[in-house]
Coordinates of N, CA and C and ligand atoms in Angstrom, one line a residue:
M1 N 116.6 177.4 190.2 CA 116.8 176.0 189.8 C 115.8 175.6 188.8
L2 N 116.3 174.8 187.9 CA 115.5 174.1 186.9 C 115.6 172.6 187.0
I3 N 114.5 171.9 187.1 CA 114.5 170.4 187.1 C 113.9 169.9 185.8
I4 N 114.6 169.1 185.1 CA 114.1 168.5 183.9 C 114.0 167.0 184.1
D5 N 112.8 166.5 183.8 CA 112.5 165.1 184.1 C 112.0 164.4 182.8
W6 N 112.8 163.5 182.3 CA 112.4 162.8 181.1 C 112.1 161.4 181.3
D7 N 111.9 161.0 182.6 CA 111.4 159.7 182.9 C 110.0 159.5 182.3
V8 N 109.7 158.3 181.9 CA 108.5 158.0 181.1 C 107.2 158.2 182.0
H9 N 107.5 158.2 183.3 CA 106.4 158.5 184.3 C 106.4 159.9 184.8
H10 N 105.2 160.5 185.0 CA 105.2 161.9 185.6 C 106.0 161.9 186.9
G11 N 106.7 163.0 187.0 CA 107.5 163.3 188.2 C 106.6 163.8 189.4
N12 N 105.7 163.0 189.8 CA 104.7 163.4 190.8 C 105.3 163.8 192.1
G13 N 106.3 163.0 192.5 CA 107.0 163.2 193.8 C 107.8 164.5 193.7
T14 N 108.5 164.7 192.6 CA 109.3 166.0 192.5 C 108.3 167.2 192.5
Q15 N 107.3 167.1 191.7 CA 106.3 168.2 191.6 C 105.8 168.5 193.0
A16 N 105.4 167.5 193.8 CA 104.9 167.7 195.1 C 105.9 168.4 196.0
L17 N 107.2 168.1 195.8 CA 108.2 168.7 196.6 C 108.5 170.1 196.3
V18 N 108.4 170.5 195.0 CA 108.9 171.8 194.6 C 107.9 172.8 194.1
E19 N 106.6 172.3 193.9 CA 105.7 173.2 193.2 C 105.3 174.5 194.1
D20 N 105.5 174.4 195.4 CA 105.2 175.5 196.3 C 106.3 176.6 196.2
Q21 N 107.4 176.3 195.5 CA 108.6 177.2 195.5 C 108.7 177.8 194.1
S22 N 108.3 179.1 194.0 CA 108.2 179.7 192.6 C 109.6 179.8 192.0
G23 N 110.7 179.7 192.8 CA 112.0 179.8 192.3 C 112.6 178.6 191.7
I24 N 111.8 177.5 191.8 CA 112.2 176.2 191.2 C 111.2 175.9 190.0
H25 N 111.8 175.9 188.8 CA 110.9 175.5 187.7 C 111.1 174.1 187.4
F26 N 110.0 173.4 187.1 CA 110.0 171.9 186.9 C 109.4 171.6 185.6
V27 N 110.1 170.9 184.8 CA 109.6 170.4 183.5 C 109.6 168.9 183.5
S28 N 108.4 168.3 183.3 CA 108.3 166.8 183.2 C 107.6 166.4 182.0
M29 N 108.3 165.6 181.2 CA 107.7 165.0 180.0 C 107.4 163.5 180.3
H30 N 106.2 163.1 180.0 CA 105.9 161.7 180.4 C 104.8 161.2 179.5
Q31 N 104.7 159.8 179.5 CA 103.7 159.2 178.8 C 102.3 159.4 179.4
W32 N 101.3 159.6 178.5 CA 100.0 159.9 178.9 C 98.9 159.3 178.0
P33 N 97.9 158.6 178.5 CA 97.7 158.4 180.0 C 98.6 157.2 180.4
W34 N 99.1 157.3 181.6 CA 100.0 156.3 182.1 C 100.1 156.4 183.6
Y35 N 100.7 155.4 184.3 CA 100.9 155.5 185.7 C 101.9 156.7 186.0
P36 N 101.7 157.5 187.0 CA 100.7 157.4 188.1 C 99.4 158.2 187.8
G37 N 99.1 158.7 186.6 CA 97.9 159.3 186.3 C 97.9 160.8 186.5
T38 N 98.9 161.4 187.0 CA 99.0 162.8 187.2 C 99.9 163.4 186.1
G39 N 99.9 164.8 186.1 CA 100.8 165.4 185.2 C 100.1 165.9 183.9
A40 N 98.9 166.3 184.0 CA 98.2 166.9 182.9 C 98.8 168.3 182.5
A41 N 98.7 168.6 181.3 CA 99.3 169.8 180.8 C 98.8 171.1 181.5
N42 N 97.6 171.0 182.0 CA 97.0 172.2 182.6 C 97.3 172.2 184.1
D43 N 98.0 171.2 184.6 CA 98.5 171.3 186.0 C 99.8 172.0 186.1
R44 N 99.8 173.3 186.4 CA 100.9 174.2 186.4 C 101.5 174.5 187.7
G45 N 100.8 173.9 188.8 CA 101.2 174.2 190.1 C 100.7 175.5 190.6
P46 N 100.8 175.8 191.9 CA 100.2 177.1 192.4 C 100.9 178.3 191.9
H47 N 102.1 178.2 191.5 CA 102.8 179.4 191.0 C 103.1 179.4 189.5
N48 N 102.4 178.5 188.8 CA 102.7 178.4 187.3 C 104.2 178.1 187.1
S49 N 104.8 177.4 187.9 CA 106.2 177.1 187.8 C 106.5 175.6 187.4
V50 N 105.4 175.0 187.0 CA 105.5 173.6 186.5 C 105.0 173.5 185.1
W51 N 105.8 172.8 184.3 CA 105.5 172.6 182.9 C 105.4 171.1 182.7
N52 N 104.1 170.5 182.7 CA 103.9 169.1 182.4 C 103.7 168.9 180.9
I53 N 104.3 167.9 180.4 CA 104.3 167.6 178.9 C 103.8 166.2 178.8
P54 N 102.5 166.0 178.8 CA 102.0 164.6 178.5 C 102.1 164.2 177.1
M55 N 102.6 163.0 176.8 CA 102.8 162.6 175.4 C 102.3 161.2 175.2
A56 N 101.8 161.0 174.0 CA 101.3 159.6 173.6 C 102.5 158.7 173.5
A57 N 102.3 157.4 173.6 CA 103.3 156.4 173.4 C 103.5 156.2 171.9
G58 N 104.7 155.7 171.5 CA 104.9 155.3 170.1 C 105.1 156.3 169.1
L59 N 105.3 157.6 169.5 CA 105.6 158.6 168.5 C 107.1 158.5 168.0
A60 N 107.4 159.3 167.0 CA 108.8 159.3 166.5 C 109.6 159.9 167.6
P61 N 110.9 159.5 167.8 CA 111.7 160.0 168.8 C 111.9 161.5 168.8
S62 N 111.9 162.1 167.6 CA 112.1 163.5 167.4 C 110.9 164.3 168.1
A63 N 109.7 163.7 168.1 CA 108.6 164.3 168.8 C 108.8 164.5 170.3
Y64 N 109.5 163.5 170.9 CA 109.8 163.7 172.3 C 110.9 164.7 172.6
V65 N 111.9 164.6 171.7 CA 113.0 165.5 171.9 C 112.5 167.0 171.7
D66 N 111.8 167.2 170.6 CA 111.3 168.5 170.3 C 110.4 169.1 171.4
A67 N 109.5 168.2 171.9 CA 108.5 168.6 173.0 C 109.3 169.0 174.3
L68 N 110.3 168.2 174.6 CA 111.0 168.5 175.8 C 111.8 169.8 175.7
E69 N 112.4 170.0 174.5 CA 113.2 171.2 174.3 C 112.3 172.4 174.3
R70 N 111.1 172.3 173.7 CA 110.1 173.4 173.8 C 109.7 173.7 175.2
G71 N 109.5 172.7 176.0 CA 109.1 172.8 177.4 C 110.2 173.5 178.2
I72 N 111.5 173.1 177.9 CA 112.6 173.8 178.6 C 112.7 175.3 178.2
D73 N 112.4 175.5 177.0 CA 112.4 176.9 176.5 C 111.3 177.7 177.3
K74 N 110.1 177.2 177.4 CA 109.1 177.9 178.1 C 109.4 178.1 179.6
A75 N 110.0 177.1 180.2 CA 110.3 177.1 181.6 C 111.5 178.1 181.9
T76 N 112.2 178.5 180.9 CA 113.4 179.4 181.1 C 113.2 180.7 180.3
S77 N 111.9 181.0 179.9 CA 111.6 182.3 179.3 C 111.6 183.3 180.4
G78 N 112.5 184.2 180.5 CA 112.6 185.2 181.6 C 113.0 184.6 182.9
F79 N 113.6 183.5 182.9 CA 114.1 182.8 184.1 C 115.4 182.2 183.8
V80 N 116.5 182.5 184.6 CA 117.8 182.0 184.4 C 118.1 181.1 185.6
P81 N 118.2 179.8 185.3 CA 118.4 178.8 186.4 C 119.9 179.0 186.9
D82 N 120.0 178.8 188.2 CA 121.4 178.8 188.8 C 122.0 177.5 188.8
I83 N 121.2 176.4 188.6 CA 121.7 175.1 188.5 C 120.5 174.3 187.8
V84 N 120.9 173.2 187.1 CA 120.0 172.4 186.4 C 120.1 171.0 187.0
L85 N 119.0 170.4 187.4 CA 118.9 169.0 187.8 C 118.2 168.2 186.8
V86 N 118.7 167.0 186.5 CA 118.1 166.2 185.5 C 117.6 164.9 186.2
S87 N 116.3 164.6 186.1 CA 115.8 163.3 186.5 C 115.8 162.4 185.3
A88 N 117.0 161.7 185.3 CA 117.3 160.9 184.0 C 116.7 159.5 184.2
G89 N 115.4 159.4 183.7 CA 114.8 158.1 183.7 C 115.0 157.5 182.4
F90 N 115.6 156.3 182.3 CA 115.8 155.7 181.0 C 114.7 154.7 180.7
D91 N 113.6 154.7 181.4 CA 112.4 154.0 180.9 C 111.7 154.7 179.8
S92 N 112.3 155.8 179.4 CA 111.8 156.5 178.2 C 112.5 156.0 176.9
L93 N 113.4 155.0 177.0 CA 114.0 154.4 175.9 C 113.1 153.4 175.2
A94 N 113.2 153.3 173.9 CA 112.5 152.2 173.2 C 112.8 150.9 173.8
G95 N 111.8 150.1 173.9 CA 112.0 148.7 174.4 C 111.9 148.5 175.9
D96 N 111.6 149.7 176.6 CA 111.5 149.5 178.1 C 110.1 148.8 178.3
P97 N 110.1 147.8 179.3 CA 108.9 147.1 179.5 C 107.8 147.9 180.3
L98 N 108.2 149.1 180.8 CA 107.2 149.9 181.6 C 106.9 151.2 180.9
G99 N 107.3 151.3 179.6 CA 107.0 152.6 178.9 C 106.9 152.4 177.4
G100 N 106.3 153.3 176.8 CA 106.1 153.2 175.3 C 106.7 154.3 174.5
F101 N 107.7 155.1 175.2 CA 108.4 156.0 174.4 C 109.5 155.3 173.5
T102 N 110.1 156.1 172.6 CA 110.9 155.4 171.5 C 112.3 156.0 171.4
L103 N 112.8 156.6 172.5 CA 114.1 157.2 172.4 C 115.2 156.2 172.3
E104 N 116.2 156.5 171.5 CA 117.4 155.7 171.4 C 118.6 156.4 172.0
L105 N 119.7 155.8 172.1 CA 120.9 156.4 172.7 C 121.2 157.7 172.1
E106 N 121.1 157.8 170.8 CA 121.4 159.1 170.1 C 120.6 160.2 170.6
H107 N 119.3 159.9 171.0 CA 118.5 161.0 171.5 C 118.8 161.3 173.0
V108 N 119.3 160.4 173.7 CA 119.8 160.7 175.1 C 121.0 161.6 174.9
A109 N 121.9 161.3 174.0 CA 123.0 162.2 173.8 C 122.6 163.6 173.3
Q110 N 121.7 163.6 172.4 CA 121.2 164.9 171.9 C 120.6 165.8 173.0
L111 N 119.7 165.2 173.8 CA 119.0 165.9 174.9 C 120.1 166.4 175.9
T112 N 121.0 165.5 176.2 CA 122.0 165.8 177.2 C 122.9 167.0 176.8
R113 N 123.3 166.9 175.5 CA 124.1 168.0 175.0 C 123.3 169.3 174.9
S114 N 122.1 169.2 174.6 CA 121.2 170.4 174.5 C 121.1 171.1 175.9
I115 N 121.0 170.2 176.9 CA 120.9 170.8 178.3 C 122.2 171.4 178.8
V116 N 123.3 170.7 178.5 CA 124.6 171.2 178.9 C 124.9 172.5 178.2
E117 N 124.6 172.6 176.9 CA 124.8 173.9 176.2 C 124.0 175.0 176.8
R118 N 122.8 174.7 177.1 CA 122.0 175.8 177.7 C 122.5 176.1 179.1
A119 N 122.9 175.1 179.9 CA 123.4 175.4 181.2 C 124.7 176.1 181.2
N120 N 125.5 175.9 180.1 CA 126.7 176.7 180.0 C 126.4 178.2 179.9
G121 N 125.3 178.5 179.2 CA 124.9 179.9 179.1 C 124.2 180.5 180.4
W122 N 123.5 179.6 181.1 CA 122.8 180.1 182.2 C 123.6 180.2 183.5
C123 N 124.4 179.1 183.7 CA 125.0 179.0 185.1 C 126.3 178.3 185.1
G124 N 127.1 178.6 184.1 CA 128.5 178.0 184.1 C 128.5 176.5 183.9
G125 N 127.4 176.0 183.4 CA 127.4 174.5 183.1 C 127.1 173.7 184.3
R126 N 126.4 174.2 185.3 CA 126.2 173.5 186.5 C 125.0 172.5 186.3
V127 N 125.2 171.3 186.1 CA 124.2 170.3 185.8 C 124.5 169.1 186.7
V128 N 123.4 168.7 187.4 CA 123.5 167.4 188.2 C 122.4 166.5 187.7
S129 N 122.8 165.3 187.5 CA 121.9 164.3 186.9 C 121.7 163.1 187.9
A130 N 120.5 162.7 188.0 CA 120.2 161.5 188.9 C 119.5 160.5 188.1
L131 N 120.0 159.2 188.2 CA 119.3 158.1 187.6 C 118.0 157.8 188.2
E132 N 117.0 157.7 187.3 CA 115.6 157.4 187.9 C 115.3 156.0 187.2
G133 N 114.1 155.9 186.6 CA 113.6 154.7 186.1 C 114.4 154.1 185.0
G134 N 114.0 152.9 184.6 CA 114.7 152.1 183.5 C 114.7 150.7 183.9
Y135 N 114.0 149.9 183.1 CA 113.7 148.5 183.5 C 114.2 147.5 182.5
A136 N 115.0 147.9 181.6 CA 115.7 147.0 180.7 C 117.2 147.2 181.0
P137 N 117.8 146.4 181.9 CA 119.1 146.7 182.5 C 120.2 147.0 181.4
D138 N 120.3 146.2 180.3 CA 121.3 146.5 179.3 C 121.1 147.9 178.7
R139 N 119.9 148.3 178.5 CA 119.6 149.6 177.9 C 120.0 150.7 178.9
V140 N 119.7 150.5 180.2 CA 120.0 151.5 181.2 C 121.5 151.7 181.2
G141 N 122.2 150.6 181.2 CA 123.7 150.7 181.3 C 124.3 151.5 180.1
A142 N 123.8 151.1 178.9 CA 124.3 151.8 177.7 C 123.9 153.3 177.8
A143 N 122.7 153.6 178.3 CA 122.2 155.0 178.3 C 123.0 155.8 179.3
C144 N 123.4 155.2 180.4 CA 124.2 155.9 181.4 C 125.5 156.3 180.8
V145 N 126.2 155.3 180.1 CA 127.4 155.6 179.5 C 127.3 156.8 178.5
T146 N 126.3 156.7 177.7 CA 126.0 157.8 176.7 C 125.8 159.1 177.4
H147 N 124.9 159.1 178.4 CA 124.5 160.3 179.1 C 125.8 160.9 179.8
L148 N 126.6 160.1 180.5 CA 127.8 160.6 181.1 C 128.8 161.2 180.1
G149 N 128.9 160.5 179.0 CA 129.8 161.0 178.0 C 129.4 162.4 177.5
A150 N 128.1 162.5 177.3 CA 127.6 163.8 176.8 C 127.7 164.9 177.9
L151 N 127.5 164.5 179.1 CA 127.6 165.5 180.2 C 129.1 166.0 180.3
A152 N 130.0 165.0 180.1 CA 131.4 165.4 180.2 C 131.9 166.2 179.0
Ligands
ZN1 ZN1 109.6 155.9 185.4

């Protein structure tokens, strides 16, 4: 299993749940420094099955897209997931009151398509996505529509 978390906050709860299981690889990209303060790049979990990607606020959107894709590549080097879970936090969009990332809807679509294409190769396209953060309701709604469209 691969879990990909693009919520603007570190997936500290998810990491705590899965880091003891070497068969679950977890990639979290998050703003740094930022709440909850965990998720340093050198925190790889006890089995080195965690890839934390701390990122500064206010970078170009492509910096976040590229960093997450590189993280996914590292997490799947020599590891073929049987299913992919997405922690789809839309507080990583530009304009969110609780985050400083700069993603737009086109980047949500780009990342989603990238994950689906990879999952098609790994595991017959088995992707499950769960809505996480997002505090600008109009933006979250639009991002959900975009994300679901790209998943389909
Ligand atoms: Zn969040």
